[in-house]
Short mmCIF file of the C-alpha atoms (twelve columns), coordinates in Angstrom:
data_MODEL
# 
_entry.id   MODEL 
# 
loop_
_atom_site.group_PDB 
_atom_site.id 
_atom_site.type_symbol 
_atom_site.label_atom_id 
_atom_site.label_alt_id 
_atom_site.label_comp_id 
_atom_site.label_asym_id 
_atom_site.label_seq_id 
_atom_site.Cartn_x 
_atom_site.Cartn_y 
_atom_site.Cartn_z 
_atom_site.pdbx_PDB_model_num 
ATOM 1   C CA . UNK A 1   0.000   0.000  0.000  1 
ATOM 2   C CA . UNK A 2   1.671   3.301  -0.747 1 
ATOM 3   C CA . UNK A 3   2.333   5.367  2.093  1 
ATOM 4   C CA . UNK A 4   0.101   8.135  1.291  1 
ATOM 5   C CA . UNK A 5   -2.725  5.999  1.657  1 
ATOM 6   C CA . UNK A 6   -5.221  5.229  3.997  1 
ATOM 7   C CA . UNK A 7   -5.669  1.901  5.091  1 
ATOM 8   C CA . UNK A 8   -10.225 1.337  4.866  1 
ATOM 9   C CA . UNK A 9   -10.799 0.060  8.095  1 
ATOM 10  C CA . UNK A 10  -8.741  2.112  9.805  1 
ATOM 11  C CA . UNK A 11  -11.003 5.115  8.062  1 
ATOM 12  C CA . UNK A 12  -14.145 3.150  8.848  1 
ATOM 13  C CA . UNK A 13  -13.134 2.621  12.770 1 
ATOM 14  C CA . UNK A 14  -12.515 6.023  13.095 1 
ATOM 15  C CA . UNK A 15  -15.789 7.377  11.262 1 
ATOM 16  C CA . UNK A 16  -17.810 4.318  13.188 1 
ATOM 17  C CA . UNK A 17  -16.062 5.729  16.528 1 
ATOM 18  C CA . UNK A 18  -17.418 9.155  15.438 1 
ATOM 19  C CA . UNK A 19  -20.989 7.969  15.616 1 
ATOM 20  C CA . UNK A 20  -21.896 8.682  19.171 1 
ATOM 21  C CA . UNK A 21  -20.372 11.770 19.413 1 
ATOM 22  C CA . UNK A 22  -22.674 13.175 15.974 1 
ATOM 23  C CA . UNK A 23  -25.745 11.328 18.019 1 
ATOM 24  C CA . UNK A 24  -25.103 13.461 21.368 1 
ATOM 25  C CA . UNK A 25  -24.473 17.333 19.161 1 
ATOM 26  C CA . UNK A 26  -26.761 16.567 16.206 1 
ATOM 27  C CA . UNK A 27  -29.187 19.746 16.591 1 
ATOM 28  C CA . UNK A 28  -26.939 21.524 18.840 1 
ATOM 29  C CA . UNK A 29  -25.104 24.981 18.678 1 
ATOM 30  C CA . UNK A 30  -21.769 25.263 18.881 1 
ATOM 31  C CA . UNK A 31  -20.496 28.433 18.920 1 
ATOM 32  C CA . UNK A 32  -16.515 29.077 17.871 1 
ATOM 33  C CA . UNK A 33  -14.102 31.605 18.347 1 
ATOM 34  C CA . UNK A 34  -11.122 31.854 15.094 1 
ATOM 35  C CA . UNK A 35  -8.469  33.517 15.845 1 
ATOM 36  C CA . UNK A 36  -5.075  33.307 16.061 1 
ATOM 37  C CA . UNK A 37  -2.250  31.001 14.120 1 
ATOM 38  C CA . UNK A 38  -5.353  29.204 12.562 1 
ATOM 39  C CA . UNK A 39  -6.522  32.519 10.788 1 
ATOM 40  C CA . UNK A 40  -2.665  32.991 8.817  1 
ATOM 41  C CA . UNK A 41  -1.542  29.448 8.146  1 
ATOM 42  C CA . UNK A 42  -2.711  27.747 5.212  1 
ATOM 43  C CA . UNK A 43  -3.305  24.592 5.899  1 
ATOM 44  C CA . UNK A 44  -4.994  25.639 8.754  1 
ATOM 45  C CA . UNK A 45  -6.996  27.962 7.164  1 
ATOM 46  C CA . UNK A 46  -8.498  25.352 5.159  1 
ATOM 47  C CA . UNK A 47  -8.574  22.248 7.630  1 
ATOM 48  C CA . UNK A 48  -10.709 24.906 9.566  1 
ATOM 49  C CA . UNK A 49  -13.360 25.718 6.675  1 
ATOM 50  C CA . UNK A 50  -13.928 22.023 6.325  1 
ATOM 51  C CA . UNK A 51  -14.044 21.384 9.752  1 
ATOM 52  C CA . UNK A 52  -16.775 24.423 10.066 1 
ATOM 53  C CA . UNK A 53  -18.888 22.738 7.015  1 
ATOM 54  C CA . UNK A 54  -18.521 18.882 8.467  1 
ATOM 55  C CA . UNK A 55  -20.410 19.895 11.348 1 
ATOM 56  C CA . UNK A 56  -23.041 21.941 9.752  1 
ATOM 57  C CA . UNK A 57  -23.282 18.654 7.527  1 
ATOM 58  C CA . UNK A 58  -23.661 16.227 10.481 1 
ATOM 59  C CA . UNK A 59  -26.356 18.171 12.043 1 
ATOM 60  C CA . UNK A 60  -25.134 20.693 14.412 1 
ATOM 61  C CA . UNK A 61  -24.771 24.464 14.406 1 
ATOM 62  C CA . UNK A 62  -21.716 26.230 14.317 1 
ATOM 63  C CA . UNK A 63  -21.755 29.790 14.449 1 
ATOM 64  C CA . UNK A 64  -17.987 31.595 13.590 1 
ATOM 65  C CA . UNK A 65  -16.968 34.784 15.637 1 
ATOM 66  C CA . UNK A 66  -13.584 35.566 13.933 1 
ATOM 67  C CA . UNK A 67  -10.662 38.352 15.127 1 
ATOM 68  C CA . UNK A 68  -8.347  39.993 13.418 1 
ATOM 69  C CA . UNK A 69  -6.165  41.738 15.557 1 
ATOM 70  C CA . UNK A 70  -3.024  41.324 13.132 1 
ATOM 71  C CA . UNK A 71  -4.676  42.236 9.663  1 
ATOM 72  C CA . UNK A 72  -5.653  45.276 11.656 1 
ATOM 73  C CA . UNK A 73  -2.141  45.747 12.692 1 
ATOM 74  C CA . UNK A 74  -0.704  45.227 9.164  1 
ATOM 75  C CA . UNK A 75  -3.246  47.447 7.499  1 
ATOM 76  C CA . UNK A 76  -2.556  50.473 10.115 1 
ATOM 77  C CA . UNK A 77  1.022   50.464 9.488  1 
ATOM 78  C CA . UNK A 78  0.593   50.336 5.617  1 
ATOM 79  C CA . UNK A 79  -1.222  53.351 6.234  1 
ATOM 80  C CA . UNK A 80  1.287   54.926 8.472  1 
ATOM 81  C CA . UNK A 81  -1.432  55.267 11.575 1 
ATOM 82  C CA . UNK A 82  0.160   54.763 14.761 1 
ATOM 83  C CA . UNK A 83  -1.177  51.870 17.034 1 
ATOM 84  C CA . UNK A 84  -0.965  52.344 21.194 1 
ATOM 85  C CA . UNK A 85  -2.200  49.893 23.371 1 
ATOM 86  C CA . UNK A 86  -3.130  50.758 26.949 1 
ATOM 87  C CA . UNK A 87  -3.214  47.707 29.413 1 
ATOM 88  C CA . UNK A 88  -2.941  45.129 25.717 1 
ATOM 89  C CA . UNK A 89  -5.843  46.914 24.139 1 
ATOM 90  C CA . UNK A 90  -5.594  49.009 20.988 1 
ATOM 91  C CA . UNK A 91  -6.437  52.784 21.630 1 
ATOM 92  C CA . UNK A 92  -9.023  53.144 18.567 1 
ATOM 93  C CA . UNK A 93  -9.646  56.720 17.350 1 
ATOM 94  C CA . UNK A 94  -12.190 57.366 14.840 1 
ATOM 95  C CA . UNK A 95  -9.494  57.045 12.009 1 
ATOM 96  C CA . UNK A 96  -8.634  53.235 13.752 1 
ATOM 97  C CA . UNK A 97  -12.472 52.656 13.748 1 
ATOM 98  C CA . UNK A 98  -12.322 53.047 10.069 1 
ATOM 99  C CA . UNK A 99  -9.673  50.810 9.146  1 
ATOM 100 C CA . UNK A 100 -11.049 48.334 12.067 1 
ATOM 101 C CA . UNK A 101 -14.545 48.293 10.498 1 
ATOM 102 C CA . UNK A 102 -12.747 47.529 6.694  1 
ATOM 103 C CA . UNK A 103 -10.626 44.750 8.340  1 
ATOM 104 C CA . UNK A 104 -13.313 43.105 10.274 1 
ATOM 105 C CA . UNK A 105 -16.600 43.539 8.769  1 
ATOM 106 C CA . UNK A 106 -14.406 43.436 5.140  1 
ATOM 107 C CA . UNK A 107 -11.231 41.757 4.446  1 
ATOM 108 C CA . UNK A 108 -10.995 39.168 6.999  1 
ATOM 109 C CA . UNK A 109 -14.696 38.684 7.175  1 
ATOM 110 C CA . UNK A 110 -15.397 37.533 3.688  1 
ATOM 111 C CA . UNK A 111 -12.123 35.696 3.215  1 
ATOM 112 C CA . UNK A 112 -13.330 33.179 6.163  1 
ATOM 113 C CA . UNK A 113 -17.052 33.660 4.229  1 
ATOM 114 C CA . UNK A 114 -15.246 32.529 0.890  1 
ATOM 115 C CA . UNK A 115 -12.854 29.964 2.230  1 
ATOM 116 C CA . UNK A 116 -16.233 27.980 4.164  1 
ATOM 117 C CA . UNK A 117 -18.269 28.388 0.811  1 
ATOM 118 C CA . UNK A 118 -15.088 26.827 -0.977 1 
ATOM 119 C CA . UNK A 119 -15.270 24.011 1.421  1 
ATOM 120 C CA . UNK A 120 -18.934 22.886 0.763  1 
ATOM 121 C CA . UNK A 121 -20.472 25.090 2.948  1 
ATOM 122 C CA . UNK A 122 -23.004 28.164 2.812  1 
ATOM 123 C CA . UNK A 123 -21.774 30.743 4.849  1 
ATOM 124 C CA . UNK A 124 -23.137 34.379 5.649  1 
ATOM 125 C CA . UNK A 125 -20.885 37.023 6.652  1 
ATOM 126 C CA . UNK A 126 -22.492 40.262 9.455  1 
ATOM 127 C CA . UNK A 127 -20.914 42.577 11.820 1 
ATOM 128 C CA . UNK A 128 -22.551 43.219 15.038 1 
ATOM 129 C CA . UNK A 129 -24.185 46.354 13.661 1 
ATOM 130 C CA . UNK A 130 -26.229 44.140 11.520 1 
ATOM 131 C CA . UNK A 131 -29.787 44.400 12.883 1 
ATOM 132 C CA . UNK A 132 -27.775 45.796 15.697 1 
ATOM 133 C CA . UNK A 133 -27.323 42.515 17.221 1 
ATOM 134 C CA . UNK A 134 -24.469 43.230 19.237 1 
ATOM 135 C CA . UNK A 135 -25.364 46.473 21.713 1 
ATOM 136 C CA . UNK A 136 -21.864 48.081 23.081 1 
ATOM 137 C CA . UNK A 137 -20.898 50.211 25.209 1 
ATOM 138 C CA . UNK A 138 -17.570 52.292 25.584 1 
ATOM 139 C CA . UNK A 139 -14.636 49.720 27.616 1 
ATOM 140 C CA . UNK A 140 -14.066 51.938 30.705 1 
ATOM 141 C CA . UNK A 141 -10.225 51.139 31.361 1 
ATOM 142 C CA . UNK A 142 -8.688  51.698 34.608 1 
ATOM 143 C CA . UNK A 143 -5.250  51.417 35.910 1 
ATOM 144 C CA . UNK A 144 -3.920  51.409 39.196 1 
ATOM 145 C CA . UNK A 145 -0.898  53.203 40.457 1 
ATOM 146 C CA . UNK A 146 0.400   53.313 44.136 1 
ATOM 147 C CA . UNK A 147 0.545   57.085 44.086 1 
ATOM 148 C CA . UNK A 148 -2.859  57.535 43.149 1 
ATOM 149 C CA . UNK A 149 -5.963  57.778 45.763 1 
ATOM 150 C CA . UNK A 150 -8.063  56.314 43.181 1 
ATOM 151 C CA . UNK A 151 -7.244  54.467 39.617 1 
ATOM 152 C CA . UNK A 152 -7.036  56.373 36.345 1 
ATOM 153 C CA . UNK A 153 -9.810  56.449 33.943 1 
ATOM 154 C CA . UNK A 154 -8.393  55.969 30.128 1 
ATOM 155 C CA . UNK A 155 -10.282 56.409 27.339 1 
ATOM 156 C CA . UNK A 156 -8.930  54.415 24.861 1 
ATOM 157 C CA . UNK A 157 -11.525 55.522 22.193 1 
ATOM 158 C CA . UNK A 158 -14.057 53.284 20.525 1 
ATOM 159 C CA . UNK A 159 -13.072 49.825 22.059 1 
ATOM 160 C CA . UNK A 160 -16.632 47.833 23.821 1 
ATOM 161 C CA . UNK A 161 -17.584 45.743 26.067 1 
ATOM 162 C CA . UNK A 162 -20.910 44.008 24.713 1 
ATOM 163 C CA . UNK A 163 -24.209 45.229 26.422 1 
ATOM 164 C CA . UNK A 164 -26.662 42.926 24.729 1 
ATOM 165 C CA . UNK A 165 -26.496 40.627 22.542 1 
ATOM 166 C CA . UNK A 166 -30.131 39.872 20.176 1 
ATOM 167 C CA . UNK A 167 -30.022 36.402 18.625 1 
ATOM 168 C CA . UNK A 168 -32.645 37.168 15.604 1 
ATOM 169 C CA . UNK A 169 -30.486 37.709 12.508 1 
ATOM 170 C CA . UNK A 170 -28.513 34.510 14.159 1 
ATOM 171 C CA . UNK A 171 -31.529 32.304 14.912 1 
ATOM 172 C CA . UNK A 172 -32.805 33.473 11.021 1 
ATOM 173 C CA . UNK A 173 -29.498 32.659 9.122  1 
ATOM 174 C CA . UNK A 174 -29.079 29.121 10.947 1 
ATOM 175 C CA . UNK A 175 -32.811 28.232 10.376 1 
ATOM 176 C CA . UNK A 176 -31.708 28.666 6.841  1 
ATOM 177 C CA . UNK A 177 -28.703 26.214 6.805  1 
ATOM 178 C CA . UNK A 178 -26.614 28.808 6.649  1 
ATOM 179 C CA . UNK A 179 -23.643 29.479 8.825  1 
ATOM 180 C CA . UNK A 180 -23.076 32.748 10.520 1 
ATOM 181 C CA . UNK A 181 -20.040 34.454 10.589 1 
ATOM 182 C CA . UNK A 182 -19.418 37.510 12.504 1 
ATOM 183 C CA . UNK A 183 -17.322 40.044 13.160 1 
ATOM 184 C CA . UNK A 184 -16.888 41.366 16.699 1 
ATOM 185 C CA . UNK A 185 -18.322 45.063 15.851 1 
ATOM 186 C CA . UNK A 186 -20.784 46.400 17.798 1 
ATOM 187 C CA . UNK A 187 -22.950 49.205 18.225 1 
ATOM 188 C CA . UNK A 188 -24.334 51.728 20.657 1 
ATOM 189 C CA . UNK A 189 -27.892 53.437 21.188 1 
ATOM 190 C CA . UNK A 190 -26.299 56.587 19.126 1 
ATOM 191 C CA . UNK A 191 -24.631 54.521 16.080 1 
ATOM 192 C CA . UNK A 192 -21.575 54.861 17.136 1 
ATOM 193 C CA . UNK A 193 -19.114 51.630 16.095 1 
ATOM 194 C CA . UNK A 194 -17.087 49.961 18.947 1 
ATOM 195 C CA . UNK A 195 -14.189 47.490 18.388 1 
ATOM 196 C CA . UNK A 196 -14.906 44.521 21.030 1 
ATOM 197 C CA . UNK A 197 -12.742 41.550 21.866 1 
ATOM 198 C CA . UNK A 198 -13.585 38.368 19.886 1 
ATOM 199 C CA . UNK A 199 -13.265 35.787 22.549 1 
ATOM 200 C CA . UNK A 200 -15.747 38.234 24.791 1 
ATOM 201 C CA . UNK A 201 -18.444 38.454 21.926 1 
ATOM 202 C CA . UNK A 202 -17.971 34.862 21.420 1 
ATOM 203 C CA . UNK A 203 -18.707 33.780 24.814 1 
ATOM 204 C CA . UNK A 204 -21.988 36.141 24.991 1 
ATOM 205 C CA . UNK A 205 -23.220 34.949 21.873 1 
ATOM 206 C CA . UNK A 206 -22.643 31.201 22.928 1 
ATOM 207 C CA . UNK A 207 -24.593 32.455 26.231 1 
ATOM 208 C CA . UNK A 208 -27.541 34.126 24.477 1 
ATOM 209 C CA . UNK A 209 -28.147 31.122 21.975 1 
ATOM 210 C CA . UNK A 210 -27.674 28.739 25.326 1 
ATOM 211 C CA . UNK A 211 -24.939 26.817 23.176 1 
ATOM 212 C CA . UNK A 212 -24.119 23.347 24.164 1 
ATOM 213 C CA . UNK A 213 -20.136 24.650 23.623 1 
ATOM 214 C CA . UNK A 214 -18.252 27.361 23.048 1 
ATOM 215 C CA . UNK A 215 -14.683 26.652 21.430 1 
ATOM 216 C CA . UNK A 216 -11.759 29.727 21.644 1 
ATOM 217 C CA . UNK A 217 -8.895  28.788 19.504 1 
ATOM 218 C CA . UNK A 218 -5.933  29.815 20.150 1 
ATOM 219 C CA . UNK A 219 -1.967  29.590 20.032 1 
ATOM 220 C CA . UNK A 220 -1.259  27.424 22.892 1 
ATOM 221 C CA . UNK A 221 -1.918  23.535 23.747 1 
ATOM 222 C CA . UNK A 222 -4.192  24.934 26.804 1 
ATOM 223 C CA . UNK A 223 -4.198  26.355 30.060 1 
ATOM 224 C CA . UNK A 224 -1.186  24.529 32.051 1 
ATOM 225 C CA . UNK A 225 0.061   23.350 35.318 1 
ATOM 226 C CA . UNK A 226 3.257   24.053 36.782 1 
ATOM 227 C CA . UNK A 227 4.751   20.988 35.641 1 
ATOM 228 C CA . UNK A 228 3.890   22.277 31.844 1 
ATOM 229 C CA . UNK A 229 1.021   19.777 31.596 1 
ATOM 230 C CA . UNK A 230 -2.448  20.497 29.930 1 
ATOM 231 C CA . UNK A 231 -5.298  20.560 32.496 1 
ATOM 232 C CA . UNK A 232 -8.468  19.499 31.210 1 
ATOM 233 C CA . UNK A 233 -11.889 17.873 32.862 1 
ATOM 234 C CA . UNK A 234 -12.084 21.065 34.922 1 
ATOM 235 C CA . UNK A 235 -15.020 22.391 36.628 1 
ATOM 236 C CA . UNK A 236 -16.155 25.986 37.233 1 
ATOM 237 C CA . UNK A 237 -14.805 25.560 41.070 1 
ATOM 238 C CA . UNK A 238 -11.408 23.784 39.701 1 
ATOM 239 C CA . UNK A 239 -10.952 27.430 37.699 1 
ATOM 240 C CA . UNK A 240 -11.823 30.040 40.701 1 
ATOM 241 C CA . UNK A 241 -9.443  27.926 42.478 1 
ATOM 242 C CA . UNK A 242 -6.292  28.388 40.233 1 
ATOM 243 C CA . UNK A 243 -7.603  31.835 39.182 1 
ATOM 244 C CA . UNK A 244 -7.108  32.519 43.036 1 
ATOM 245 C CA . UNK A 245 -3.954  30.678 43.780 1 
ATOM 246 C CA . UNK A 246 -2.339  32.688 40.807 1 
ATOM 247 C CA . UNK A 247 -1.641  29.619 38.101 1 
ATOM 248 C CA . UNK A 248 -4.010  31.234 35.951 1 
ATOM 249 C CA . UNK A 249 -2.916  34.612 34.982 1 
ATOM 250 C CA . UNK A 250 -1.208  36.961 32.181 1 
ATOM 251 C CA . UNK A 251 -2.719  36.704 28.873 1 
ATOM 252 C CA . UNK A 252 -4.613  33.616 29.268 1 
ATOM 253 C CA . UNK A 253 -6.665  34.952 32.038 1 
ATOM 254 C CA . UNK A 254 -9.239  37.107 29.929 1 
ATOM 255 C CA . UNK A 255 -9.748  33.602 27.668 1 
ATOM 256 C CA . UNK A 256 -10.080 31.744 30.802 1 
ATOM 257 C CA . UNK A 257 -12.422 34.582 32.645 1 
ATOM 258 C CA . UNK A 258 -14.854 34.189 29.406 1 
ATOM 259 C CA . UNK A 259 -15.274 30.633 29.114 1 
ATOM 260 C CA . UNK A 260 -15.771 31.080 32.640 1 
ATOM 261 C CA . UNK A 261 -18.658 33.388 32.702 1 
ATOM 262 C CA . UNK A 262 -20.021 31.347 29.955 1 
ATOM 263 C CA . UNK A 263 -20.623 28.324 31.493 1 
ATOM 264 C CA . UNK A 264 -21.283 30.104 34.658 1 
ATOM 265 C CA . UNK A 265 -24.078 31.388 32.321 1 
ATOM 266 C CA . UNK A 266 -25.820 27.814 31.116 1 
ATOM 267 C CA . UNK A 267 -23.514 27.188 28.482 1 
ATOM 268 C CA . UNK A 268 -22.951 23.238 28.803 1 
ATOM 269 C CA . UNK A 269 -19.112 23.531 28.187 1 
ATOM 270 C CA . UNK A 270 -16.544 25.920 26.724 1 
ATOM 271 C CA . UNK A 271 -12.723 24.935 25.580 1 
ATOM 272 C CA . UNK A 272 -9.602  26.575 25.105 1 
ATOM 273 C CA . UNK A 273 -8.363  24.761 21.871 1 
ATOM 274 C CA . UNK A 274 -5.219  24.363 20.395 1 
ATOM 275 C CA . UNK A 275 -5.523  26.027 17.135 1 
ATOM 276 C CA . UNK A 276 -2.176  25.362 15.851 1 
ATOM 277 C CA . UNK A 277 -3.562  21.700 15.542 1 
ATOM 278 C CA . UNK A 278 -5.227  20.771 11.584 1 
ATOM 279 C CA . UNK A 279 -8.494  19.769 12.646 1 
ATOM 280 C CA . UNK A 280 -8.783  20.457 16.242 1 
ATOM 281 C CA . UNK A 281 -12.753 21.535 16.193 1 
ATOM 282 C CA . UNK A 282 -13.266 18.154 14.615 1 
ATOM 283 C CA . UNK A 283 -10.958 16.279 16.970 1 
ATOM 284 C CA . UNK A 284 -11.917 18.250 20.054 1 
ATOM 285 C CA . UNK A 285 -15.626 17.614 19.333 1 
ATOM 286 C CA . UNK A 286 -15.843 13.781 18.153 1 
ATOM 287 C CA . UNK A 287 -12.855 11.978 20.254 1 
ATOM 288 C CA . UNK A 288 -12.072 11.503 23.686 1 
ATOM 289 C CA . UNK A 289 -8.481  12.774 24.010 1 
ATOM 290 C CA . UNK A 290 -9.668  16.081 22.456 1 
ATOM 291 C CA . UNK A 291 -7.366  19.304 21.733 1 
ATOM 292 C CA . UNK A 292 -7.353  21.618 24.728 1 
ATOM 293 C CA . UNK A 293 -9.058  22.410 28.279 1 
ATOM 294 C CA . UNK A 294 -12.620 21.989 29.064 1 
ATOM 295 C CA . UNK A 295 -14.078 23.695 31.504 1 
ATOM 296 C CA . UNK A 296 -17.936 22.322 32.995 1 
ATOM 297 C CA . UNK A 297 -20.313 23.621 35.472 1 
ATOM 298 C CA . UNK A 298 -19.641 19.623 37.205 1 
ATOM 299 C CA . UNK A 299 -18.458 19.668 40.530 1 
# 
């Protein structure tokens, strides 16, 4: 048998092992966050579009929330606009709200659109200003200083935190076997556009549709103990606990904090997944070992 080739029974174990996992999510929503090394690598790019249409084909409902933080990055500097970041968030003027908008709710929307329509699928790109389904409201940042009575208020422009989030254009487009994909721009009772962290309007959109899981890729194997292994299997109480102690913190806190809230919220289970791996929805979803750490409301 050449080497490139599958041996038949091995495919049919592994399909056949498959079954009860399409059984238990068939007519559930699954709601996933794209970010990351998954969003820029080719292979990736397209293992994830097929991955996106396999389970819209087997009976469940993905909805995409996608970022973009680098495209945005790239795009600024080609224009020669300056990008600050205040406590790891981009200060957005009005001119960054511009380019933001054209990366987001443009470029990097309708590529992911295109790529899951390449792959089989049928796939509807929106921003959150769409039917205004994502309300915002200005991020009030705050930072703390020893010499200060009280902390400092920064306005770092037109960067959100999500207010409400309506499900109608969402509940509409999946009705219709199509797969929504948004972009993480909302708006506020005056129009005004906001710039709001992915992983955030991923986890309240998994909340509002009550999603059986919400998936966050990202660029690391999972959230990991001090010995540099992957924690999985965890409940809610497992994750105030090593928020508290201090093994959850830096950059992976805010990922953590949102899958968190979501489950908190009636979400069934959110992961962190390893986006770096071809295939991981697929693999985190229909196999035991899965990609990542889950977090459950179990005790």
């Amino acid at each position: 048998m050449n080497s490139h080739e599958r041996d038949p029974a091995q495919v049919v174990k592994i399909l056949s092992e498959a079954l009860p996992y399409i059984q238990r999510f068939s007519g559930k929503t699954v709601v996933v966050k794209y970010g990351g090394n998954a969003m820029t690598d080719d292979t990736l790019i397209d293992s994830f579009a097929r991955d996106i249409v396999l389970l819209k084909e087997v009976g469940l409902n993905p909805i995409v929330v996608h970022g973009g933080g680098p495209q945005i990055g790239q795009l600024l500097e080609r224009l020669k606009i300056e990008s600050r970041f205040v406590e790891g968030m981009r200060v957005t003027d009005s001119e960054t709200m511009d380019v933001v908008e054209m990366v987001l709710g443009g470029l990097v929307n309708k590529s992911i659109v295109n790529q899951i329509n390449q792959a089989g699928g049928k796939a509807i790109g929106v921003t959150g200003k769409d039917n205004a389904q994502i309300r915002a409201r200005q991020l009030k940042v705050q930072r703390y200083s020893p010499e200060l009575a009280a902390p400092e208020i920064i306005d770092i422009g037109h960067v959100g935190e999500v207010e409400h989030i309506s499900t109608d254009l969402i509940d509409m487009l999946s009705q219709a076997d199509y797969i929504p994909v948004i972009a993480p721009i909302g708006v506020d009772e005056h129009g005004a556009s906001y710039n709001i962290n992915a992983d955030l309007v991923a986890g309240k959109v998994a909340e509002a549709l009550s999603a059986e899981k919400l998936m966050l890729l990202t660029n690391v194997a999972g959230l990991m103990n001090a010995q540099g292994e992957v924690m999985t299997g965890l409940s809610t109480q497992d994750v105030d606990r090593l928020i508290e102690d201090g093994t959850i913190y830096g950059g992976m806190l805010p990922k953590i904090r949102c899958a968190l809230d979501a489950v908190k919220q009636g979400v069934n289970s959110a992961v962190i997944v390893d986006g770096r791996v071809a295939h991981a929805i697929l693999l985190e979803i229909f196999t035991n070992s899965g990609v990542g750490t889950l977090i459950t409301d179990n005790a």
